[in-house]
CSV table of C-alpha atoms in Angstrom, one decimal:
chain,number,residue,atom,x,y,z
A,201,MET,CA,-5.1,-12.7,58.7
A,202,SER,CA,-2.8,-9.8,57.8
A,203,SER,CA,-3.8,-7.1,55.4
A,204,LYS,CA,-1.2,-8.3,52.9
A,205,ALA,CA,-2.3,-11.9,53.2
A,206,GLU,CA,-6.0,-10.8,52.7
A,207,THR,CA,-5.0,-9.0,49.5
A,208,VAL,CA,-3.2,-12.0,48.1
A,209,ALA,CA,-6.2,-14.2,49.0
A,210,GLU,CA,-8.6,-11.8,47.2
A,211,GLN,CA,-6.4,-11.8,44.1
A,212,THR,CA,-6.2,-15.6,44.2
A,213,ARG,CA,-10.0,-15.8,44.4
A,214,ASP,CA,-10.5,-13.2,41.6
A,215,ASN,CA,-8.2,-15.0,39.2
A,216,GLN,CA,-9.3,-18.5,40.1
A,217,GLY,CA,-10.3,-20.4,36.9
A,218,LEU,CA,-9.0,-17.7,34.5
A,219,VAL,CA,-7.0,-20.2,32.4
A,220,PRO,CA,-7.8,-21.0,28.8
A,221,ASN,CA,-8.4,-24.6,27.7
A,222,LEU,CA,-5.6,-24.2,25.1
A,223,ARG,CA,-2.3,-22.5,25.8
A,224,PHE,CA,1.0,-22.2,23.9
A,225,PRO,CA,3.8,-24.4,25.4
A,226,GLU,CA,5.9,-21.5,26.5
A,227,PHE,CA,3.1,-20.2,28.7
A,228,GLN,CA,1.9,-23.5,30.3
A,229,ASP,CA,3.6,-22.6,33.6
A,230,ALA,CA,2.9,-18.8,33.4
A,231,GLY,CA,0.1,-19.0,35.9
A,232,GLU,CA,-3.6,-18.0,35.7
A,233,TRP,CA,-4.7,-15.0,33.7
A,234,LYS,CA,-5.5,-11.9,35.8
A,235,ARG,CA,-8.9,-10.4,36.2
A,236,ARG,CA,-8.2,-6.8,35.3
A,237,GLN,CA,-10.3,-3.7,35.0
A,238,LEU,CA,-10.2,-2.6,31.4
A,239,SER,CA,-8.9,0.8,32.5
A,240,ALA,CA,-5.6,-0.9,33.2
A,241,LEU,CA,-5.4,-2.1,29.6
A,242,LEU,CA,-6.9,0.9,27.8
A,243,GLU,CA,-6.8,4.7,28.3
A,244,GLU,CA,-9.1,7.2,26.7
A,245,ARG,CA,-7.8,9.4,24.0
A,246,LYS,CA,-9.3,12.9,23.7
A,247,GLU,CA,-7.2,14.3,20.8
A,248,LYS,CA,-9.4,16.5,18.6
A,249,ASN,CA,-8.8,17.3,14.9
A,250,ARG,CA,-8.7,21.1,15.5
A,251,GLN,CA,-5.6,21.6,13.4
A,252,LEU,CA,-7.3,19.7,10.5
A,253,LYS,CA,-4.6,17.1,10.4
A,254,TYR,CA,-7.2,14.9,8.7
A,255,GLY,CA,-9.9,15.9,6.2
A,256,PRO,CA,-13.3,14.5,5.3
A,257,GLU,CA,-11.7,11.9,3.0
A,258,GLN,CA,-10.1,10.3,6.1
A,259,VAL,CA,-13.3,9.9,8.2
A,260,LEU,CA,-13.6,6.4,9.6
A,261,SER,CA,-16.6,4.3,10.6
A,262,VAL,CA,-16.8,1.0,12.5
A,263,SER,CA,-18.2,-2.1,10.9
A,264,GLY,CA,-19.1,-5.2,12.9
A,265,GLU,CA,-17.6,-7.4,10.2
A,266,HIS,CA,-14.7,-5.3,8.9
A,267,GLY,CA,-13.6,-3.2,11.9
A,268,CYS,CA,-12.5,0.4,11.4
A,269,VAL,CA,-13.0,1.3,7.7
A,270,ASN,CA,-12.6,4.5,5.7
A,271,GLN,CA,-16.0,5.7,4.8
A,272,ILE,CA,-15.2,6.7,1.2
A,273,GLU,CA,-13.3,3.5,0.4
A,274,PHE,CA,-15.9,1.2,2.1
A,275,MET,CA,-19.2,3.0,1.5
A,276,GLY,CA,-18.4,5.2,-1.5
A,277,ARG,CA,-18.8,8.5,0.2
A,278,SER,CA,-18.0,10.5,3.4
A,279,TYR,CA,-20.8,11.0,5.9
A,280,ALA,CA,-18.9,13.7,7.7
A,281,GLY,CA,-20.6,16.9,8.9
A,282,ALA,CA,-19.8,20.4,7.6
A,283,SER,CA,-16.6,20.4,9.6
A,284,VAL,CA,-14.4,17.6,11.0
A,285,LYS,CA,-12.6,20.0,13.4
A,286,GLU,CA,-14.1,18.5,16.5
A,287,TYR,CA,-13.8,14.9,15.4
A,288,ASN,CA,-11.7,12.6,17.4
A,289,ILE,CA,-8.3,11.5,16.0
A,290,VAL,CA,-7.8,7.7,15.6
A,291,GLU,CA,-4.2,6.5,15.1
A,292,THR,CA,-3.3,3.0,13.7
A,293,GLY,CA,-3.6,0.6,16.7
A,294,ASP,CA,-6.2,2.6,18.6
A,295,ILE,CA,-9.3,0.9,19.9
A,296,VAL,CA,-12.7,2.5,18.9
A,297,TYR,CA,-16.1,2.0,20.6
A,298,THR,CA,-19.2,2.9,18.7
A,299,LYS,CA,-22.4,3.7,20.6
A,300,SER,CA,-24.5,2.5,17.7
A,301,PRO,CA,-26.6,-0.6,18.5
A,302,LEU,CA,-26.5,-3.6,16.2
A,303,LYS,CA,-28.9,-6.5,16.2
A,304,ALA,CA,-26.2,-8.9,17.4
A,305,CYS,CA,-24.5,-6.3,19.6
A,306,PRO,CA,-27.2,-4.1,21.1
A,307,ASN,CA,-24.7,-2.3,23.3
A,308,GLY,CA,-22.3,-1.2,20.5
A,309,ILE,CA,-19.1,-2.7,19.3
A,310,ILE,CA,-15.4,-2.4,20.1
A,311,LYS,CA,-12.9,-2.7,17.2
A,312,ALA,CA,-9.2,-1.9,16.6
A,313,ASN,CA,-8.1,0.5,13.8
A,314,LYS,CA,-5.8,-1.8,11.9
A,315,GLY,CA,-5.7,0.6,8.9
A,316,ALA,CA,-4.5,4.1,8.3
A,317,ALA,CA,-5.1,6.9,10.8
A,318,GLY,CA,-8.1,9.2,10.5
A,319,VAL,CA,-10.9,10.7,12.5
A,320,VAL,CA,-14.3,9.6,13.9
A,321,SER,CA,-17.3,11.6,14.9
A,322,VAL,CA,-17.8,12.5,18.6
A,323,LEU,CA,-20.3,9.7,18.8
A,324,TYR,CA,-17.3,7.3,19.0
A,325,ALA,CA,-15.0,6.8,21.9
A,326,VAL,CA,-11.3,6.3,21.2
A,327,TYR,CA,-8.8,4.4,23.4
A,328,ARG,CA,-5.2,3.4,23.3
A,329,PRO,CA,-3.7,0.3,24.8
A,330,THR,CA,-1.5,0.8,27.8
A,331,ALA,CA,1.9,-1.0,28.4
A,332,ALA,CA,-0.1,-3.9,29.8
A,333,ALA,CA,-2.1,-4.6,26.6
A,334,THR,CA,-1.7,-5.1,22.9
A,335,THR,CA,-4.1,-3.9,20.2
A,336,GLY,CA,-4.5,-7.3,18.6
A,337,PHE,CA,-5.4,-9.0,21.9
A,338,ILE,CA,-8.1,-6.4,22.8
A,339,ASP,CA,-9.5,-6.6,19.3
A,340,TYR,CA,-9.8,-10.4,19.2
A,341,TYR,CA,-11.1,-10.5,22.8
A,342,PHE,CA,-14.1,-8.3,21.8
A,343,SER,CA,-14.6,-9.9,18.4
A,344,SER,CA,-16.8,-12.5,20.0
A,345,ASP,CA,-20.4,-11.1,20.3
A,346,HIS,CA,-20.9,-13.1,23.5
A,347,LYS,CA,-17.8,-11.6,25.1
A,348,LEU,CA,-18.6,-8.1,24.0
A,349,ASN,CA,-22.3,-8.3,25.1
A,350,THR,CA,-21.3,-9.9,28.4
A,351,TYR,CA,-18.8,-7.1,29.1
A,352,LEU,CA,-20.9,-4.1,28.0
A,353,GLN,CA,-24.3,-5.0,29.2
A,354,PRO,CA,-23.8,-4.0,32.9
A,355,LEU,CA,-22.2,-0.7,31.9
A,356,VAL,CA,-24.6,0.6,29.3
A,357,LYS,CA,-28.0,2.2,29.8
A,358,LYS,CA,-30.6,2.6,27.0
A,359,GLY,CA,-32.1,5.9,26.2
A,360,PRO,CA,-34.8,7.1,23.8
A,361,LYS,CA,-35.1,5.1,20.5
A,362,ASN,CA,-32.7,2.4,21.8
A,363,SER,CA,-29.8,4.9,22.0
A,364,ILE,CA,-26.8,3.9,24.1
A,365,LEU,CA,-26.0,6.0,27.2
A,366,VAL,CA,-22.6,5.5,28.7
A,367,LYS,CA,-19.7,7.9,29.4
A,368,ASN,CA,-16.5,7.1,27.5
A,369,ALA,CA,-14.5,6.6,30.7
A,370,ASN,CA,-17.2,4.3,32.2
A,371,VAL,CA,-16.8,1.9,29.3
A,372,LEU,CA,-13.4,1.0,30.9
A,373,ASN,CA,-15.0,0.1,34.3
A,374,GLY,CA,-15.7,-3.5,33.5
A,375,TYR,CA,-13.3,-6.5,34.0
A,376,VAL,CA,-11.7,-8.8,31.6
A,377,GLY,CA,-9.4,-11.8,31.9
A,378,ALA,CA,-5.9,-11.1,30.4
A,379,PRO,CA,-2.5,-12.7,30.4
A,380,GLU,CA,0.9,-10.8,30.3
A,381,VAL,CA,1.8,-9.0,27.1
A,382,ALA,CA,4.0,-11.7,25.6
A,383,GLU,CA,1.1,-14.2,25.7
A,384,GLN,CA,-1.3,-11.6,24.4
A,385,GLU,CA,1.0,-11.0,21.4
A,386,LYS,CA,1.2,-14.8,20.8
A,387,ILE,CA,-2.5,-15.2,20.7
A,388,ALA,CA,-3.0,-12.2,18.4
A,389,GLU,CA,-0.3,-13.4,16.1
A,390,CYS,CA,-1.9,-16.9,15.9
A,391,LEU,CA,-5.3,-15.5,15.1
A,392,SER,CA,-4.0,-12.9,12.7
A,393,SER,CA,-2.2,-15.6,10.6
A,394,LEU,CA,-5.5,-17.5,10.4
A,395,ASP,CA,-7.3,-14.3,9.3
A,396,ALA,CA,-4.6,-13.8,6.7
A,397,LEU,CA,-5.3,-17.3,5.3
A,398,ILE,CA,-9.0,-16.7,5.3
A,399,ALA,CA,-8.4,-13.4,3.4
A,400,VAL,CA,-6.3,-15.2,0.8
A,401,GLU,CA,-8.9,-17.9,0.3
A,402,SER,CA,-11.7,-15.3,0.1
A,403,GLU,CA,-9.8,-13.5,-2.6
A,404,LYS,CA,-9.6,-16.7,-4.5
A,405,LEU,CA,-13.4,-17.1,-4.2
A,406,MET,CA,-13.9,-13.5,-5.5
A,407,VAL,CA,-11.6,-14.3,-8.5
A,408,LEU,CA,-13.6,-17.5,-9.2
A,409,ARG,CA,-16.9,-15.6,-9.1
A,410,ASP,CA,-15.6,-12.8,-11.3
A,411,HIS,CA,-14.3,-15.5,-13.7
A,412,LYS,CA,-17.8,-17.0,-13.8
A,413,LYS,CA,-19.4,-13.6,-14.5
A,414,GLY,CA,-17.0,-12.9,-17.3
A,415,LEU,CA,-17.5,-16.4,-18.8
A,416,MET,CA,-21.3,-16.0,-18.8
A,417,LYS,CA,-21.0,-12.8,-20.7
A,418,GLN,CA,-19.0,-14.7,-23.4
A,419,LEU,CA,-21.2,-17.8,-23.5
A,420,PHE,CA,-24.5,-15.9,-24.1
A,421,PRO,CA,-25.3,-13.3,-26.8
A,422,ARG,CA,-25.3,-9.7,-25.6
A,423,PRO,CA,-28.8,-8.1,-25.5
A,424,GLU,CA,-29.7,-4.9,-27.2
A,425,ARG,CA,-27.8,-2.0,-25.6
A,426,VAL,CA,-26.8,1.6,-25.9
A,427,GLU,CA,-23.1,2.5,-26.1
A,428,ASN,CA,-21.9,6.1,-26.4
A,429,GLY,CA,-25.5,7.1,-27.3
A,430,VAL,CA,-25.8,4.6,-30.1
A,431,LYS,CA,-28.3,1.7,-30.0
A,432,ILE,CA,-26.6,-1.6,-30.7
A,433,PRO,CA,-28.9,-4.5,-31.7
A,434,ALA,CA,-28.9,-7.8,-29.8
A,435,GLU,CA,-26.3,-10.4,-30.9
A,436,THR,CA,-27.5,-13.5,-32.6
A,437,THR,CA,-24.6,-15.7,-31.4
A,438,PRO,CA,-22.3,-15.6,-28.3
A,439,ARG,CA,-18.8,-14.3,-28.5
A,440,PHE,CA,-17.5,-17.7,-27.4
A,441,ARG,CA,-18.9,-21.0,-28.8
A,442,PHE,CA,-17.6,-24.5,-28.1
A,443,PRO,CA,-15.7,-25.8,-31.1
A,444,GLU,CA,-18.1,-28.5,-32.0
A,445,PHE,CA,-20.9,-26.0,-32.4
A,446,ARG,CA,-19.1,-23.1,-34.2
A,447,ASN,CA,-20.6,-24.1,-37.6
A,448,SER,CA,-24.1,-24.6,-36.2
A,449,ARG,CA,-27.0,-22.3,-37.1
A,450,GLU,CA,-27.4,-18.9,-35.3
A,451,TRP,CA,-29.3,-18.8,-32.1
A,452,GLU,CA,-33.0,-17.9,-31.9
A,453,THR,CA,-34.4,-15.2,-29.7
A,454,LYS,CA,-38.0,-15.1,-28.6
A,455,PRO,CA,-39.8,-13.5,-25.7
A,456,ILE,CA,-40.1,-15.9,-22.7
A,457,ARG,CA,-43.9,-15.9,-23.1
A,458,ASP,CA,-43.6,-17.3,-26.6
A,459,THR,CA,-41.2,-20.1,-25.5
A,460,PHE,CA,-42.5,-21.1,-22.1
A,461,ASP,CA,-45.7,-21.2,-20.0
A,462,THR,CA,-45.3,-18.8,-17.1
A,463,ALA,CA,-47.3,-18.3,-13.9
A,464,SER,CA,-47.0,-16.9,-10.4
A,465,GLY,CA,-47.9,-18.4,-7.0
A,466,GLY,CA,-49.9,-17.3,-4.0
A,467,THR,CA,-50.1,-17.4,-0.2
A,468,PRO,CA,-52.8,-19.4,1.6
A,469,ASP,CA,-54.7,-17.6,4.3
A,470,ARG,CA,-52.4,-17.8,7.4
A,471,LYS,CA,-55.4,-17.6,9.7
A,472,LYS,CA,-56.6,-21.0,8.5
A,473,LYS,CA,-54.5,-23.6,10.3
A,474,GLU,CA,-55.8,-26.3,7.9
A,475,PHE,CA,-53.9,-24.6,5.1
A,476,TRP,CA,-50.5,-24.9,6.7
A,477,ASP,CA,-48.0,-27.5,8.0
A,478,GLY,CA,-48.8,-30.0,5.3
A,479,GLU,CA,-46.7,-32.0,2.9
A,480,ILE,CA,-46.4,-29.5,0.0
A,481,PRO,CA,-43.2,-27.4,0.0
A,482,TRP,CA,-43.9,-23.7,-0.3
A,483,ILE,CA,-41.1,-21.5,-1.6
A,484,THR,CA,-40.7,-17.7,-1.0
A,485,THR,CA,-38.2,-15.3,-2.6
A,486,SER,CA,-35.9,-15.7,0.5
A,487,LEU,CA,-34.9,-19.0,-1.0
A,488,VAL,CA,-34.3,-17.7,-4.5
A,489,ASP,CA,-30.6,-16.8,-4.8
A,490,GLY,CA,-28.9,-18.3,-7.9
A,491,ASN,CA,-29.4,-21.8,-6.5
A,492,ILE,CA,-31.1,-25.1,-6.9
A,493,VAL,CA,-34.0,-25.2,-4.4
A,494,SER,CA,-34.1,-28.7,-2.9
A,495,GLU,CA,-35.9,-28.0,0.4
A,496,ALA,CA,-38.4,-25.6,1.9
A,497,ALA,CA,-38.8,-23.7,5.1
A,498,GLU,CA,-42.6,-23.9,5.1
A,499,PHE,CA,-45.2,-26.3,3.9
A,500,ILE,CA,-48.9,-26.1,2.9
A,501,THR,CA,-51.7,-28.6,2.7
A,502,ALA,CA,-53.7,-29.7,-0.3
A,503,GLU,CA,-56.5,-27.7,1.1
A,504,GLY,CA,-54.3,-24.6,1.2
A,505,LEU,CA,-53.3,-25.2,-2.4
A,506,LYS,CA,-56.9,-25.4,-3.5
A,507,GLY,CA,-58.1,-22.5,-1.3
A,508,SER,CA,-55.5,-20.0,-2.7
A,509,SER,CA,-53.8,-18.8,-5.8
A,510,ALA,CA,-50.8,-21.0,-5.0
A,511,LYS,CA,-49.9,-23.5,-7.7
A,512,LEU,CA,-47.9,-26.7,-7.7
A,513,PHE,CA,-44.9,-26.4,-10.0
A,514,PRO,CA,-42.9,-29.3,-11.3
A,515,LYS,CA,-39.3,-30.0,-10.7
A,516,ASN,CA,-37.0,-28.0,-13.1
A,517,THR,CA,-39.3,-24.9,-13.0
A,518,VAL,CA,-37.2,-21.8,-13.1
A,519,LEU,CA,-38.2,-19.1,-10.5
A,520,ILE,CA,-37.5,-15.4,-10.7
A,521,ALA,CA,-37.9,-13.1,-7.7
A,522,MET,CA,-40.2,-10.3,-8.7
A,523,TYR,CA,-40.2,-8.2,-5.5
A,524,GLY,CA,-37.6,-6.7,-3.2
A,525,GLN,CA,-35.8,-3.4,-2.9
A,526,GLY,CA,-32.6,-5.0,-1.9
A,527,LYS,CA,-30.7,-7.6,-3.9
A,528,THR,CA,-33.5,-10.2,-4.1
A,529,ARG,CA,-35.4,-8.8,-7.1
A,530,GLY,CA,-34.2,-10.4,-10.3
A,531,LYS,CA,-32.5,-13.4,-8.5
A,532,VAL,CA,-33.2,-16.8,-10.1
A,533,ALA,CA,-33.5,-20.3,-8.8
A,534,LEU,CA,-34.2,-23.8,-10.3
A,535,LEU,CA,-36.7,-26.0,-8.5
A,536,GLY,CA,-35.0,-29.3,-7.7
A,537,ILE,CA,-38.3,-30.5,-6.2
A,538,GLU,CA,-42.0,-30.2,-6.9
A,539,ALA,CA,-43.2,-27.2,-5.0
A,540,ALA,CA,-45.6,-24.3,-4.7
A,541,THR,CA,-44.5,-20.7,-4.4
A,542,ASN,CA,-45.8,-17.4,-3.1
A,543,GLN,CA,-46.9,-14.5,-5.4
A,544,ALA,CA,-43.5,-12.9,-5.4
A,545,CYS,CA,-42.1,-15.6,-7.6
A,546,ALA,CA,-42.5,-15.8,-11.3
A,547,ALA,CA,-42.4,-19.4,-12.5
A,548,ILE,CA,-41.1,-20.4,-15.9
A,549,LEU,CA,-42.3,-23.9,-16.6
A,550,PRO,CA,-40.1,-26.6,-18.3
A,551,ASN,CA,-40.3,-26.8,-22.1
A,552,ALA,CA,-39.5,-30.2,-23.7
A,553,GLY,CA,-37.1,-28.6,-26.2
A,554,ILE,CA,-35.0,-26.6,-23.9
A,555,ASP,CA,-32.6,-27.8,-21.1
A,556,PRO,CA,-34.0,-26.3,-17.8
A,557,ALA,CA,-30.4,-26.0,-16.6
A,558,TYR,CA,-29.6,-23.8,-19.6
A,559,VAL,CA,-32.7,-21.6,-18.9
A,560,PHE,CA,-31.5,-21.2,-15.3
A,561,SER,CA,-27.9,-20.4,-16.3
A,562,ASN,CA,-29.0,-17.9,-19.0
A,563,LEU,CA,-31.2,-16.0,-16.6
A,564,CYS,CA,-28.7,-16.1,-13.8
A,565,ALA,CA,-26.3,-14.3,-16.1
A,566,ARG,CA,-28.8,-11.5,-16.8
A,567,TYR,CA,-29.4,-10.4,-13.2
A,568,GLU,CA,-28.8,-6.7,-13.8
A,569,GLU,CA,-30.7,-6.7,-17.1
A,570,ILE,CA,-33.7,-8.3,-15.4
A,571,ARG,CA,-33.6,-5.8,-12.6
A,572,SER,CA,-33.5,-2.9,-15.0
A,573,MET,CA,-36.9,-4.1,-16.4
A,574,SER,CA,-38.6,-3.3,-13.1
A,575,ASN,CA,-41.4,-0.8,-12.9
A,576,SER,CA,-40.4,2.8,-12.3
A,577,GLY,CA,-43.1,3.4,-9.7
A,578,GLY,CA,-42.7,4.0,-6.0
A,579,GLN,CA,-41.5,0.4,-5.4
A,580,GLU,CA,-39.6,-1.1,-8.3
A,581,ASN,CA,-41.0,-4.5,-8.9
A,582,LEU,CA,-41.1,-7.0,-11.7
A,583,SER,CA,-44.4,-8.5,-12.9
A,584,GLN,CA,-45.3,-11.7,-14.7
A,585,GLU,CA,-46.0,-9.6,-17.8
A,586,LEU,CA,-42.5,-8.1,-17.7
A,587,VAL,CA,-40.9,-11.5,-17.2
A,588,GLY,CA,-42.9,-12.8,-20.1
A,589,SER,CA,-41.6,-10.0,-22.4
A,590,LEU,CA,-37.9,-10.7,-21.6
A,591,PRO,CA,-36.1,-11.8,-24.8
A,592,PHE,CA,-34.7,-15.3,-24.4
A,593,PRO,CA,-31.9,-16.4,-26.7
A,594,PHE,CA,-31.1,-20.1,-27.1
A,595,PRO,CA,-29.3,-22.5,-29.5
A,596,HIS,CA,-31.6,-25.0,-31.2
A,597,ASP,CA,-29.2,-27.9,-30.5
A,598,GLU,CA,-30.0,-29.2,-27.0
A,599,GLN,CA,-26.5,-30.6,-26.8
A,600,GLU,CA,-25.1,-27.1,-27.1
A,601,GLN,CA,-27.5,-26.0,-24.4
A,602,HIS,CA,-26.4,-28.8,-22.2
A,603,LYS,CA,-22.7,-28.1,-22.8
A,604,ILE,CA,-23.1,-24.5,-21.7
A,605,SER,CA,-25.0,-25.4,-18.5
A,606,ALA,CA,-22.6,-28.2,-17.7
A,607,CYS,CA,-19.6,-25.8,-18.1
A,608,LEU,CA,-21.1,-23.3,-15.7
A,609,SER,CA,-22.3,-26.0,-13.3
A,610,SER,CA,-18.8,-27.4,-13.0
A,611,LEU,CA,-17.5,-23.9,-12.2
A,612,ASP,CA,-20.2,-23.6,-9.6
A,613,SER,CA,-18.9,-26.8,-8.0
A,614,VAL,CA,-15.5,-25.3,-7.7
A,615,ILE,CA,-17.0,-22.1,-6.2
A,616,THR,CA,-19.0,-24.1,-3.7
A,617,ALA,CA,-15.9,-26.1,-2.7
A,618,GLN,CA,-14.0,-22.9,-2.2
A,619,ASN,CA,-16.8,-21.3,-0.2
A,620,ASP,CA,-17.0,-24.5,2.0
A,621,LYS,CA,-13.2,-24.2,2.6
A,622,ILE,CA,-13.6,-20.7,3.8
A,623,GLU,CA,-16.5,-21.6,6.1
A,624,ALA,CA,-14.4,-24.5,7.5
A,625,LEU,CA,-11.6,-22.1,8.3
A,626,LYS,CA,-14.0,-19.6,9.9
A,627,LEU,CA,-15.4,-22.4,12.0
A,628,HIS,CA,-11.9,-23.5,13.0
A,629,LYS,CA,-11.1,-20.0,14.0
A,630,SER,CA,-14.3,-19.7,16.1
A,631,GLY,CA,-13.5,-23.0,17.9
A,632,LEU,CA,-9.9,-21.9,18.4
A,633,MET,CA,-10.9,-18.6,20.0
A,634,GLN,CA,-13.1,-20.5,22.4
A,635,GLN,CA,-10.1,-22.5,23.5
A,636,LEU,CA,-7.6,-19.5,23.6
A,637,PHE,CA,-9.8,-17.3,25.8
A,638,PRO,CA,-11.4,-18.2,29.1
A,639,SER,CA,-15.2,-17.9,29.4
A,640,PRO,CA,-16.2,-14.2,29.8
A,641,THR,CA,-18.3,-15.0,32.8
A,642,GLU,CA,-15.2,-16.0,34.6
A,643,ALA,CA,-13.8,-12.5,34.3
A,644,VAL,CA,-16.9,-10.7,35.4
A,645,ALA,CA,-18.0,-13.0,38.2
C-alpha cells in the first residue's frame, strides 16, 4: 500500500464512528467528525498584564457552574495579589483552564470567557480558538464532566495535597472529535438559545421567590428592631391583612415555650445494629429546608428509639435546624409524617388552637431573625432554650391563620412548578448534548 493510501486508511480508522446521534439536516451528508488534537483547535496565549491594562477590579475566576466570572461581581471582593502585573490577560472568547480540582472534576475545568475581558492569576492557562474552532463549541464540549474528565485524566498528574501538575502546552496534547466550523457554530447556537431560555425561566423563579419574601414581610408583624439607632417595638398586627379580618382583634405574641411544647431528638448508637434499619423514619437537618418532610433517608427501630434520646414526633410537628455553619441553621420544616429526629432538630409540637401550617409559614419567614439568635461562641448554634424564647405572633382566629398559610402555600405551588419547568429544561439540554456530541471515548480511543 502506498504511503498516501496508508495515511488515508489511518485517518479513516481514526475518524470511524465519530458521528453524533443527532445532526442538523444541512450537515447530514457532511461526513464523520474528525479526531483532532486539541492543539489544532486551541493555541496558548501568553499575554501578560505588564502594562496594567486591567486592574484588580477586573480579576476573573472560573466557576464550574457559571464559567468565567468577575471576582468582585460574583464573590463580592477581589482575591488578587499585591500586583496583577504578571497576571494573564483573558479576552472575551478565550478559553481558560483552571488547575484547581473540584469534587466532580478532579483534574480541573475548562471554560470560555463569555463576559468582559480581564486577567487571571498565573495558576490559570489561557487559550484562544484557532480558525478551526469556535469558542462556543469548545465550551459546550467540555461542559460535560464526563467528557472533561475523560479528556484530562491521561494528561494530568497529581502532586502534593492533590495539586494538579501539567504544563499549559501539554493540556492541548489530547484528542477530541470535532466537525467543521459551520457545524460547530450551529451546535453552539442551538445550545446557547436553550441556555438563554433557561436563564429567562430562572429569572422568573427568582422574581417569584423575591415576591414571596416580600409578601411574608407584609403578612406577619415585624419583630422588635433597631433602625438608625432607635429601638422600635414589635408590631401587634401585620401591615397587610385580608379584608375579612381587618376589624378583628390585634394579634397576640408569646414566647414559643408559652404556646407550644418543644423538644429535641437524639441519635441511637450506630454501633448497635439492632437500633437501625427499622420502620421509624429518622430525620436529620439535611432534610430541613423550608419544606414538608414526607420521607426519610434513614430509619431506626423501636429498640433504637427506646435506647436513645430520640423521640417520636407526630405529623404536623415543626422542626428548626439548630446547628450548621452554612445555610442550614435556622431552616424550618413541617413533618408530613410521624418521625423521630436527631439532636440537631428542635421540635415544636402541634397546638390544638394554632394551624401547624401557619406556624411553619411564620417561622420560615423569620429565617434571618432566627439565625441571629444563635450563640456567639466558637460555633454559632441555636438551642432548645433559644428556640423556646423566640416571640411568636399569631391571630386568635384560626380562619385567619389558615388564610395566611393557604396564600403562601399556593404561591409555593407556583414556585415549585416553575422550578420543575427549569429542571425539565436542564434535563432536555443534557439529553440533547448527549445526542449532539459523539461519545468522548470515541475521540480518545
